[in-house]
Amino acid sequence: MNGLPPTTSSPNDPPTIHLTPQQYAFAFQQFQLHMAAPIPHAPISLNPVLTSPVIDPSLLPVPVPTPNERLSAVENDLRELKASVAQKRSNEDDDQKPSKKSKKNPYILKENKNLSVEQIEVRKVLMRKIKVELRTLTGTNETSDCGSDSDGERDTPTASTSASSTLSFDFESNVDLPANMAVITRAADLIFKEQNDPTASTFSLPHTTVAFTNSDLVHFGKNTFRSWKKKYRGEHDPDVRAMQERQASRDRQGMRKKEVRASSDYPEYAQTTDNRVQLKQKRLKAVNEYKNQHNKDPACILETEWMSDEISAPDTDDDQKKAEHRRQLRRVTGLSHAQKDTEVWEVVRPGFQSVEAADVKDELDRLSKLSKAKSGRKKKANRAVLRASLGNTHDRPPTRKLWPFMLSREWYDVQVVGHPDLKEEISLYTKNPEGFGEDSGYTADVEH
DNA sequence: CCGAACAGAAGGACCTTATG
DNA sequence: CATAAGGTCCTTCTGTTCGG
């Protein structure tokens, strides 16, 4: 609609190809990637060095690039590169120590745990680059050719540039099929060549200090392949498709806050109210203001898991109880009898939560409300569903690691002490984040 | 033990709807 | 009409299983 960019792909641009919806969508996505890529952060300071290739050469051509040119141009360099890299590698092996400036973790691949902020940023950018590279190498839409069958036969039915290109993925096979690996290593080599030297003109990563290896890139490429294969199977294999659709519908159902509770076909989802996701997002918006005022970073407690439940009715079939529950909520929120149909959610906080953690959340909510009121100086209507607390908590144990200051001593004493298996289940970080849990750590007295 | 494969969960970008 | 809630789609992350 009008949201779409004024694309250059008006009918005369691509010679013989008219875009199918998928192709168009793809082109648009490319456009978005392209626009998004060069500015991961630093909205203000336009460092001329970093941003000088405003148009990242590797992304320039939109749907139909000229990969062959580029490939052949680079291929020679590639051989030298491989040789030199191999040599470098063997040197390193000889040293047995990462003699480089590497900070004990030169590999970015495989779980981004223990990575610095810079490493995470670079990792993201690299993954995106690999993906774009793979798309251009394999042609944009191998999954949408969907000739319903006879996949293997015609490799060049459409006049799609690829005269010499053996570059396509075979999603019927696994990653390690030589043909598949060939594509991946080629993409990895290209990106590695373009990005591993900060002084090169093609360099366009957000940080020059982060080290990475060619095998990191290969790893990303493999992940991309698996992801695409999953999608492909969903489109071609009826069984897989059915399974995926079932899952998708369960996801949707789980997402919808109403209806889900009680009498659901999927009892295991009965507990997933998830306005928690949105609650978290709302609070995230107030983080900066909180930091300004309190000099510490509350982001550490903003995990979806830790947001309070918000329920519209107790989990019971007893209508009378439900009615009574509604009455209580109305009383708390000051709604009149006439407003009995107004929706109110009850906030049910987790029992394991310490007072300090609850206070942080309350403060975030207060700030969020304030900033809203300020920005919309025209007295915006606040139509959010009413939330009220009856003081109820639930006793489900936390399922993810907690910061020590978040754990309520009282709850722990009552619920956990004497239940070894439950004790086993709860894991704590060893240290509190800076600024938290200082006046009353978990081991200290309970505050009130 | 490790990597490959996979399924499910979480997260983010984007679009739609309802309402003052 | 502008805005925020609500919803969908897609990507990425995580945990588990299996075979060498």
Short mmCIF file of C-alpha atoms (C1' of nucleotides) in Angstrom, two decimals:
data_model
loop_
_atom_site.label_atom_id
_atom_site.label_comp_id
_atom_site.label_asym_id
_atom_site.label_seq_id
_atom_site.Cartn_x
_atom_site.Cartn_y
_atom_site.Cartn_z
CA MET A 1 0.00 0.00 0.00
CA ASN A 2 1.27 3.46 0.68
CA GLY A 3 3.68 2.10 3.20
CA LEU A 4 5.74 0.57 0.47
CA PRO A 5 8.77 2.40 -0.76
CA PRO A 6 8.86 4.02 -4.15
CA THR A 7 10.63 1.07 -5.58
CA THR A 8 12.74 1.25 -8.60
CA SER A 9 11.22 -1.95 -9.78
CA SER A 10 8.59 -0.40 -11.93
CA PRO A 11 7.67 -2.62 -14.84
CA ASN A 12 10.41 -1.40 -17.12
CA ASP A 13 13.32 -1.95 -14.85
CA PRO A 14 13.73 -5.71 -14.92
CA PRO A 15 13.86 -6.67 -18.54
CA THR A 16 11.76 -9.76 -18.79
CA ILE A 17 10.77 -10.46 -15.27
CA HIS A 18 7.63 -9.27 -13.69
CA LEU A 19 7.58 -9.60 -9.99
CA THR A 20 5.42 -12.10 -8.26
CA PRO A 21 4.17 -11.07 -4.88
CA GLN A 22 6.86 -13.15 -3.23
CA GLN A 23 9.54 -11.57 -5.28
CA TYR A 24 8.21 -8.16 -4.52
CA ALA A 25 8.10 -8.96 -0.86
CA PHE A 26 11.63 -10.16 -1.05
CA ALA A 27 12.82 -7.06 -2.80
CA PHE A 28 11.15 -4.94 -0.21
CA GLN A 29 12.75 -6.93 2.53
CA GLN A 30 16.10 -6.41 0.91
CA PHE A 31 15.38 -2.75 0.81
CA GLN A 32 14.60 -2.75 4.48
CA LEU A 33 17.70 -4.73 5.34
CA HIS A 34 19.71 -2.39 3.30
CA MET A 35 18.34 0.64 4.99
CA ALA A 36 18.67 -0.86 8.40
CA ALA A 37 22.08 -2.35 8.10
CA PRO A 38 24.44 0.59 8.12
CA ILE A 39 23.04 2.21 11.26
CA PRO A 40 22.95 -0.29 14.05
CA HIS A 41 23.60 2.47 16.48
CA ALA A 42 25.12 5.92 16.45
CA PRO A 43 22.18 7.82 15.08
CA ILE A 44 23.90 11.12 15.63
CA SER A 45 27.59 10.85 15.16
CA LEU A 46 28.15 10.16 11.55
CA ASN A 47 31.64 8.92 11.60
CA PRO A 48 32.81 9.42 8.05
CA VAL A 49 35.21 6.56 8.27
CA LEU A 50 32.72 3.98 9.30
CA THR A 51 29.89 5.09 7.12
CA SER A 52 31.77 6.24 4.10
CA PRO A 53 30.48 3.47 1.87
CA VAL A 54 26.98 4.66 2.55
CA ILE A 55 25.79 2.16 0.07
CA ASP A 56 27.26 -1.10 1.11
CA PRO A 57 28.63 -2.51 -2.11
CA SER A 58 27.70 -5.99 -1.13
CA LEU A 59 24.07 -5.03 -0.96
CA LEU A 60 23.75 -2.68 -3.84
CA PRO A 61 21.94 -4.60 -6.55
CA VAL A 62 18.44 -5.26 -5.51
CA PRO A 63 16.84 -8.43 -6.78
CA VAL A 64 19.07 -9.31 -9.69
CA PRO A 65 22.67 -8.61 -8.88
CA THR A 66 25.59 -9.55 -10.98
CA PRO A 67 27.02 -12.29 -8.85
CA ASN A 68 29.01 -13.85 -11.58
CA GLU A 69 31.08 -10.80 -12.22
CA ARG A 70 31.70 -10.31 -8.61
CA LEU A 71 32.45 -13.91 -8.06
CA SER A 72 34.99 -14.28 -10.74
CA ALA A 73 36.59 -11.04 -9.69
CA VAL A 74 36.93 -12.23 -6.19
CA GLU A 75 37.72 -15.80 -6.86
CA ASN A 76 41.39 -15.31 -7.45
CA ASP A 77 41.80 -13.25 -4.36
CA LEU A 78 39.93 -15.94 -2.63
CA ARG A 79 42.54 -18.55 -3.32
CA GLU A 80 45.29 -16.35 -2.01
CA LEU A 81 43.15 -15.53 0.94
CA LYS A 82 42.47 -19.12 1.75
CA ALA A 83 46.13 -19.87 1.51
CA SER A 84 47.08 -17.01 3.77
CA VAL A 85 44.36 -17.81 6.23
CA ALA A 86 45.44 -21.40 6.33
CA GLN A 87 48.93 -20.27 6.94
CA LYS A 88 47.85 -17.91 9.65
CA ARG A 89 45.85 -20.64 11.23
CA SER A 90 48.72 -23.05 11.27
CA ASN A 91 50.90 -20.39 12.77
CA GLU A 92 48.41 -19.91 15.49
CA ASP A 93 48.24 -23.58 16.06
CA ASP A 94 51.94 -23.60 16.45
CA ASP A 95 51.72 -20.89 19.01
CA GLN A 96 49.01 -22.80 20.68
CA LYS A 97 47.92 -19.48 22.10
CA PRO A 98 45.72 -16.84 20.57
CA SER A 99 48.61 -14.56 19.96
CA LYS A 100 46.28 -11.99 18.52
CA LYS A 101 44.62 -9.22 20.40
CA SER A 102 41.83 -11.66 21.02
CA LYS A 103 40.13 -11.42 24.32
CA LYS A 104 39.99 -15.06 25.23
CA ASN A 105 37.02 -15.56 22.98
CA PRO A 106 37.86 -15.00 19.36
CA TYR A 107 34.99 -17.17 18.22
CA ILE A 108 31.65 -15.53 17.96
CA LEU A 109 29.82 -18.60 16.90
CA LYS A 110 27.68 -20.87 18.97
CA GLU A 111 25.66 -19.18 21.64
CA ASN A 112 26.30 -15.56 22.32
CA LYS A 113 26.95 -16.16 25.93
CA ASN A 114 29.94 -14.40 27.41
CA LEU A 115 30.16 -12.03 24.51
CA SER A 116 30.76 -8.35 24.87
CA VAL A 117 28.25 -5.86 23.59
CA GLU A 118 30.43 -5.13 20.60
CA GLN A 119 30.77 -8.79 19.78
CA ILE A 120 27.04 -9.27 19.88
CA GLU A 121 26.51 -6.37 17.52
CA VAL A 122 29.07 -7.59 15.08
CA ARG A 123 27.70 -11.08 15.28
CA LYS A 124 24.28 -9.86 14.31
CA VAL A 125 25.57 -7.86 11.40
CA LEU A 126 27.60 -10.78 10.15
CA MET A 127 24.66 -13.13 10.31
CA ARG A 128 22.65 -10.72 8.28
CA LYS A 129 25.38 -10.33 5.72
CA ILE A 130 25.74 -14.06 5.33
CA LYS A 131 22.06 -14.42 4.80
CA VAL A 132 21.95 -11.72 2.18
CA GLU A 133 24.94 -13.27 0.49
CA LEU A 134 23.31 -16.67 0.40
CA ARG A 135 20.18 -15.20 -1.06
CA THR A 136 22.01 -13.56 -3.89
CA LEU A 137 24.19 -16.58 -4.53
CA THR A 138 21.36 -19.04 -4.75
CA GLY A 139 18.93 -16.81 -6.51
CA THR A 140 16.22 -15.14 -4.61
CA ASN A 141 13.38 -17.55 -4.68
CA GLU A 142 14.19 -21.15 -5.00
CA THR A 143 11.44 -22.09 -2.64
CA SER A 144 8.73 -20.31 -4.54
CA ASP A 145 9.27 -22.05 -7.81
CA CYS A 146 6.96 -24.63 -6.36
CA GLY A 147 6.41 -26.61 -9.49
CA SER A 148 4.44 -28.84 -7.18
CA ASP A 149 6.81 -31.63 -8.12
CA SER A 150 9.61 -32.56 -10.47
CA ASP A 151 11.92 -30.33 -8.58
CA GLY A 152 15.18 -31.83 -9.58
CA GLU A 153 14.86 -31.65 -13.31
CA ARG A 154 14.86 -28.23 -14.72
CA ASP A 155 17.44 -26.07 -13.23
CA THR A 156 17.13 -23.26 -15.67
CA PRO A 157 13.54 -22.94 -16.73
CA THR A 158 13.41 -19.22 -16.28
CA ALA A 159 16.18 -17.21 -17.81
CA SER A 160 17.49 -16.38 -14.42
CA THR A 161 21.01 -15.19 -14.99
CA SER A 162 22.50 -18.44 -13.87
CA ALA A 163 24.35 -19.82 -16.79
CA SER A 164 27.26 -21.21 -14.90
CA SER A 165 25.82 -21.17 -11.47
CA THR A 166 25.76 -24.51 -9.78
CA LEU A 167 24.87 -22.49 -6.79
CA SER A 168 21.62 -23.63 -5.34
CA PHE A 169 20.56 -25.34 -2.21
CA ASP A 170 19.19 -28.81 -2.12
CA PHE A 171 16.75 -28.76 0.72
CA GLU A 172 15.99 -32.42 0.35
CA SER A 173 19.44 -33.08 1.73
CA ASN A 174 21.34 -31.93 4.75
CA VAL A 175 23.79 -29.13 5.19
CA ASP A 176 26.82 -31.25 4.73
CA LEU A 177 25.91 -32.25 1.22
CA PRO A 178 28.93 -31.03 -0.73
CA ALA A 179 26.80 -28.93 -3.04
CA ASN A 180 25.23 -27.19 -0.10
CA MET A 181 28.49 -26.68 1.69
CA ALA A 182 29.96 -25.22 -1.47
CA VAL A 183 27.45 -22.40 -1.41
CA ILE A 184 27.97 -21.75 2.23
CA THR A 185 31.73 -21.68 2.13
CA ARG A 186 31.67 -19.42 -0.86
CA ALA A 187 29.43 -16.95 0.90
CA ALA A 188 31.57 -17.18 4.01
CA ASP A 189 34.73 -16.58 2.04
CA LEU A 190 33.26 -13.57 0.33
CA ILE A 191 32.10 -11.97 3.53
CA PHE A 192 35.26 -12.85 5.32
CA LYS A 193 37.32 -11.22 2.65
CA GLU A 194 35.21 -8.11 2.69
CA GLN A 195 35.01 -7.71 6.41
CA ASN A 196 38.03 -9.12 8.13
CA ASP A 197 40.28 -6.21 7.31
CA PRO A 198 39.09 -2.99 8.94
CA THR A 199 41.09 -0.89 6.55
CA ALA A 200 39.54 -2.35 3.44
CA SER A 201 37.11 -0.20 1.57
CA THR A 202 34.48 -2.88 1.79
CA PHE A 203 34.63 -3.02 5.55
CA SER A 204 31.32 -2.08 7.10
CA LEU A 205 31.10 -3.58 10.56
CA PRO A 206 30.17 -1.50 13.56
CA HIS A 207 33.36 -2.32 15.43
CA THR A 208 36.89 -2.78 14.24
CA THR A 209 38.17 -4.53 17.33
CA VAL A 210 36.06 -7.64 17.24
CA ALA A 211 37.83 -10.69 15.92
CA PHE A 212 36.04 -13.45 14.11
CA THR A 213 36.94 -16.39 11.97
CA ASN A 214 35.89 -17.83 8.70
CA SER A 215 34.42 -20.80 10.50
CA ASP A 216 32.16 -18.45 12.44
CA LEU A 217 30.70 -17.38 9.14
CA VAL A 218 30.32 -20.94 7.96
CA HIS A 219 28.49 -21.68 11.15
CA PHE A 220 26.07 -18.83 10.54
CA GLY A 221 25.59 -20.03 7.01
CA LYS A 222 24.69 -23.48 8.22
CA ASN A 223 22.13 -22.07 10.57
CA THR A 224 20.62 -20.11 7.75
CA PHE A 225 20.42 -23.19 5.62
CA ARG A 226 18.65 -25.13 8.34
CA SER A 227 16.21 -22.37 8.84
CA TRP A 228 15.41 -22.26 5.15
CA LYS A 229 15.15 -26.00 5.00
CA LYS A 230 12.63 -25.95 7.77
CA LYS A 231 10.56 -23.53 5.83
CA TYR A 232 10.96 -25.51 2.65
CA ARG A 233 9.80 -28.68 4.33
CA GLY A 234 6.81 -26.86 5.68
CA GLU A 235 5.90 -25.93 2.14
CA HIS A 236 6.53 -29.28 0.49
CA ASP A 237 5.90 -32.01 2.99
CA PRO A 238 2.23 -32.34 3.93
CA ASP A 239 3.02 -33.99 7.24
CA VAL A 240 5.46 -31.36 8.28
CA ARG A 241 3.13 -28.68 7.13
CA ALA A 242 0.30 -30.12 9.16
CA MET A 243 2.51 -30.26 12.19
CA GLN A 244 3.67 -26.71 11.76
CA GLU A 245 0.18 -25.45 11.32
CA ARG A 246 -0.96 -27.22 14.42
CA GLN A 247 1.85 -25.61 16.31
CA ALA A 248 1.11 -22.21 14.87
CA SER A 249 -2.47 -22.40 15.86
CA ARG A 250 -1.49 -23.44 19.35
CA ASP A 251 0.84 -20.47 19.49
CA ARG A 252 -1.91 -18.12 18.49
CA GLN A 253 -4.23 -19.62 20.96
CA GLY A 254 -1.68 -19.36 23.66
CA MET A 255 -1.22 -15.76 22.83
CA ARG A 256 -4.82 -14.80 23.13
CA LYS A 257 -5.45 -13.79 26.64
CA LYS A 258 -9.14 -14.53 26.79
CA GLU A 259 -10.68 -17.91 26.25
CA VAL A 260 -7.47 -19.65 26.92
CA ARG A 261 -7.94 -20.35 30.54
CA ALA A 262 -10.13 -23.20 31.69
CA SER A 263 -11.89 -25.44 29.25
CA SER A 264 -9.18 -24.94 26.73
CA ASP A 265 -8.42 -27.78 24.40
CA TYR A 266 -4.85 -27.30 25.38
CA PRO A 267 -4.65 -27.45 29.14
CA GLU A 268 -0.92 -27.08 29.06
CA TYR A 269 -1.42 -23.56 27.84
CA ALA A 270 -3.89 -22.65 30.48
CA GLN A 271 -1.29 -20.78 32.43
CA THR A 272 0.10 -18.71 29.65
CA THR A 273 -1.65 -15.46 29.89
CA ASP A 274 0.61 -13.43 27.90
CA ASN A 275 0.14 -9.91 28.32
CA ARG A 276 3.37 -10.39 30.16
CA VAL A 277 5.15 -9.80 26.92
CA GLN A 278 3.49 -6.48 26.47
CA LEU A 279 3.88 -5.55 30.07
CA LYS A 280 7.55 -6.07 29.67
CA GLN A 281 7.70 -3.91 26.59
CA LYS A 282 5.87 -1.12 28.27
CA ARG A 283 8.30 -1.18 31.14
CA LEU A 284 11.28 -1.29 28.85
CA LYS A 285 10.27 2.08 27.54
CA ALA A 286 10.72 3.61 30.96
CA VAL A 287 14.17 2.21 31.52
CA ASN A 288 16.07 5.30 30.48
CA GLU A 289 14.11 7.56 32.72
CA TYR A 290 14.66 5.15 35.57
CA LYS A 291 18.36 5.16 34.97
CA ASN A 292 18.42 8.93 35.05
CA GLN A 293 16.62 9.13 38.33
CA HIS A 294 18.05 6.19 40.21
CA ASN A 295 21.44 5.71 38.73
CA LYS A 296 21.07 2.02 38.16
CA ASP A 297 19.88 -0.13 35.34
CA PRO A 298 16.59 -1.96 35.93
CA ALA A 299 16.74 -3.82 32.66
CA CYS A 300 18.05 -6.84 34.52
CA ILE A 301 14.64 -7.68 35.91
CA LEU A 302 12.71 -7.21 32.71
CA GLU A 303 12.41 -10.79 31.58
CA THR A 304 9.03 -11.94 30.38
CA GLU A 305 9.19 -14.79 32.80
CA TRP A 306 9.23 -12.41 35.72
CA MET A 307 6.36 -10.18 34.77
CA SER A 308 3.28 -10.63 36.86
CA ASP A 309 0.37 -12.61 35.53
CA GLU A 310 -2.68 -10.66 34.57
CA ILE A 311 -5.79 -12.74 34.58
CA SER A 312 -9.35 -11.96 33.73
CA ALA A 313 -10.89 -14.67 35.84
CA PRO A 314 -9.81 -17.26 38.33
CA ASP A 315 -8.98 -20.64 36.97
CA THR A 316 -12.15 -22.42 37.93
CA ASP A 317 -15.41 -23.59 36.48
CA ASP A 318 -17.39 -22.28 39.38
CA ASP A 319 -19.42 -19.38 38.03
CA GLN A 320 -20.26 -18.16 41.44
CA LYS A 321 -16.63 -17.82 42.36
CA LYS A 322 -15.99 -15.99 39.14
CA ALA A 323 -18.78 -13.56 39.83
CA GLU A 324 -17.50 -12.94 43.30
CA HIS A 325 -14.06 -12.36 41.90
CA ARG A 326 -15.38 -9.77 39.49
CA ARG A 327 -17.22 -8.05 42.27
CA GLN A 328 -14.05 -7.75 44.25
CA LEU A 329 -12.15 -6.35 41.34
CA ARG A 330 -14.86 -3.79 40.70
CA ARG A 331 -14.75 -2.72 44.28
CA VAL A 332 -10.99 -2.28 44.19
CA THR A 333 -11.07 -0.26 41.01
CA GLY A 334 -14.03 1.81 42.09
CA LEU A 335 -16.26 0.83 39.22
CA SER A 336 -19.94 1.34 39.68
CA HIS A 337 -22.52 -1.34 39.21
CA ALA A 338 -23.40 0.11 35.84
CA GLN A 339 -19.88 -0.53 34.66
CA LYS A 340 -20.01 -4.16 35.45
CA ASP A 341 -19.07 -5.10 31.93
CA THR A 342 -15.88 -3.13 31.94
CA GLU A 343 -12.98 -5.48 31.71
CA VAL A 344 -10.58 -5.64 34.61
CA TRP A 345 -7.58 -7.84 34.94
CA GLU A 346 -6.26 -9.00 38.21
CA VAL A 347 -2.58 -8.65 38.75
CA VAL A 348 -1.15 -11.75 40.34
CA ARG A 349 2.44 -11.33 41.31
CA PRO A 350 4.82 -14.22 41.66
CA GLY A 351 5.27 -15.27 45.26
CA PHE A 352 9.00 -15.69 44.91
CA GLN A 353 9.41 -12.05 44.12
CA SER A 354 11.12 -9.89 46.69
CA VAL A 355 9.81 -6.53 47.76
CA GLU A 356 12.75 -4.84 46.17
CA ALA A 357 12.03 -6.36 42.78
CA ALA A 358 8.37 -5.42 43.04
CA ASP A 359 9.34 -1.87 43.90
CA VAL A 360 11.50 -1.57 40.84
CA LYS A 361 8.61 -2.64 38.65
CA ASP A 362 6.21 -0.26 40.35
CA GLU A 363 8.61 2.58 39.83
CA LEU A 364 8.96 1.70 36.17
CA ASP A 365 5.20 1.70 35.80
CA ARG A 366 4.94 5.06 37.50
CA LEU A 367 7.56 6.57 35.20
CA SER A 368 5.93 5.06 32.18
CA LYS A 369 2.63 6.59 33.10
CA LEU A 370 4.25 9.93 33.78
CA SER A 371 6.04 10.11 30.49
CA LYS A 372 2.89 9.19 28.69
CA ALA A 373 1.01 11.96 30.38
CA LYS A 374 3.75 14.41 29.57
CA SER A 375 4.22 13.56 25.95
CA GLY A 376 0.54 13.58 25.20
CA ARG A 377 -0.10 16.96 26.77
CA LYS A 378 -3.54 16.95 25.27
CA LYS A 379 -4.74 14.65 27.95
CA LYS A 380 -4.72 11.48 26.01
CA ALA A 381 -7.34 9.00 26.76
CA ASN A 382 -5.84 6.08 28.48
CA ARG A 383 -7.83 3.15 27.32
CA ALA A 384 -5.69 0.44 28.68
CA VAL A 385 -7.56 -2.37 30.33
CA LEU A 386 -7.83 -1.71 34.03
CA ARG A 387 -5.51 -3.68 36.24
CA ALA A 388 -6.14 -4.26 39.88
CA SER A 389 -4.45 -6.17 42.60
CA LEU A 390 -6.24 -8.15 45.25
CA GLY A 391 -2.97 -8.93 46.90
CA ASN A 392 -2.92 -12.43 45.53
CA THR A 393 0.27 -14.14 44.56
CA HIS A 394 1.03 -17.46 42.97
CA ASP A 395 3.55 -20.01 44.15
CA ARG A 396 4.92 -21.32 40.91
CA PRO A 397 8.66 -21.46 41.26
CA PRO A 398 10.83 -19.43 38.93
CA THR A 399 12.01 -21.42 35.95
CA ARG A 400 14.92 -19.28 34.98
CA LYS A 401 17.94 -18.06 36.83
CA LEU A 402 17.23 -15.28 39.29
CA TRP A 403 19.28 -12.41 40.52
CA PRO A 404 19.63 -12.96 44.24
CA PHE A 405 17.97 -9.70 45.21
CA MET A 406 14.79 -10.74 43.46
CA LEU A 407 14.14 -13.74 45.63
CA SER A 408 11.85 -13.28 48.58
CA ARG A 409 13.35 -14.70 51.72
CA GLU A 410 9.95 -15.39 53.21
CA TRP A 411 8.75 -17.29 50.22
CA TYR A 412 11.94 -19.26 50.09
CA ASP A 413 11.67 -20.27 53.72
CA VAL A 414 8.11 -21.40 53.37
CA GLN A 415 8.09 -22.98 49.94
CA VAL A 416 11.54 -24.25 49.36
CA VAL A 417 13.27 -25.11 52.59
CA GLY A 418 12.59 -28.77 53.18
CA HIS A 419 11.86 -29.53 49.53
CA PRO A 420 15.18 -30.67 48.14
CA ASP A 421 13.92 -31.17 44.62
CA LEU A 422 12.48 -27.70 44.50
CA LYS A 423 15.71 -26.38 45.88
CA GLU A 424 17.42 -28.10 43.04
CA GLU A 425 15.20 -26.34 40.56
CA ILE A 426 15.93 -22.81 41.63
CA SER A 427 19.15 -21.34 40.46
CA LEU A 428 20.60 -18.00 41.35
CA TYR A 429 23.26 -15.83 39.87
CA THR A 430 26.11 -15.47 42.27
CA LYS A 431 26.16 -11.70 42.21
CA ASN A 432 23.54 -9.03 42.09
CA PRO A 433 23.63 -6.53 39.26
CA GLU A 434 25.24 -3.27 40.22
CA GLY A 435 23.10 -1.13 42.47
CA PHE A 436 20.67 -3.82 43.53
CA GLY A 437 20.31 -5.84 46.67
CA GLU A 438 22.75 -3.70 48.55
CA ASP A 439 20.91 -2.78 51.68
CA SER A 440 19.20 -6.10 52.07
CA GLY A 441 20.72 -8.90 50.20
CA TYR A 442 19.16 -12.28 50.12
CA THR A 443 21.13 -13.32 53.15
CA ALA A 444 20.22 -10.27 55.14
CA ASP A 445 16.98 -9.70 56.96
CA VAL A 446 13.79 -9.45 55.09
CA GLU A 447 12.86 -5.91 54.42
CA HIS A 448 9.47 -4.42 54.83
"C1'" DC B 1 32.41 -36.23 23.77
"C1'" DC B 2 30.95 -33.42 19.71
"C1'" DG B 3 28.26 -31.73 15.96
"C1'" DA B 4 23.91 -32.14 13.30
"C1'" DA B 5 19.12 -31.90 13.31
"C1'" DC B 6 14.96 -30.53 15.08
"C1'" DA B 7 11.10 -28.58 17.76
"C1'" DG B 8 9.51 -25.18 20.63
"C1'" DA B 9 9.97 -20.62 22.81
"C1'" DA B 10 11.18 -15.92 22.63
"C1'" DG B 11 11.71 -11.68 20.31
"C1'" DG B 12 11.06 -8.09 16.91
"C1'" DA B 13 9.06 -5.75 12.81
"C1'" DC B 14 5.09 -4.71 10.86
"C1'" DC B 15 0.01 -4.37 10.06
"C1'" DT B 16 -4.96 -3.80 11.73
"C1'" DT B 17 -8.48 -2.33 14.70
"C1'" DA B 18 -10.93 0.32 18.01
"C1'" DT B 19 -11.75 4.61 20.14
"C1'" DG B 20 -11.63 9.29 22.13
"C1'" DC C 1 -7.50 12.04 12.95
"C1'" DA C 2 -3.87 10.02 15.90
"C1'" DT C 3 -2.70 6.62 19.06
"C1'" DA C 4 -2.18 2.44 21.58
"C1'" DA C 5 -3.83 -2.17 22.01
"C1'" DG C 6 -4.02 -6.29 19.57
"C1'" DG C 7 -2.50 -9.58 16.19
"C1'" DT C 8 0.54 -11.95 12.54
"C1'" DC C 9 4.66 -13.30 10.43
"C1'" DC C 10 9.30 -14.20 10.45
"C1'" DT C 11 13.89 -14.81 12.58
"C1'" DT C 12 16.77 -16.21 16.24
"C1'" DC C 13 17.77 -18.72 20.47
"C1'" DT C 14 17.61 -22.80 23.43
"C1'" DG C 15 17.36 -27.38 24.86
"C1'" DT C 16 17.10 -32.14 23.54
"C1'" DT C 17 18.09 -36.27 20.96
"C1'" DC C 18 20.85 -39.08 18.11
"C1'" DG C 19 24.84 -41.06 15.64
"C1'" DG C 20 29.87 -41.00 14.87
#
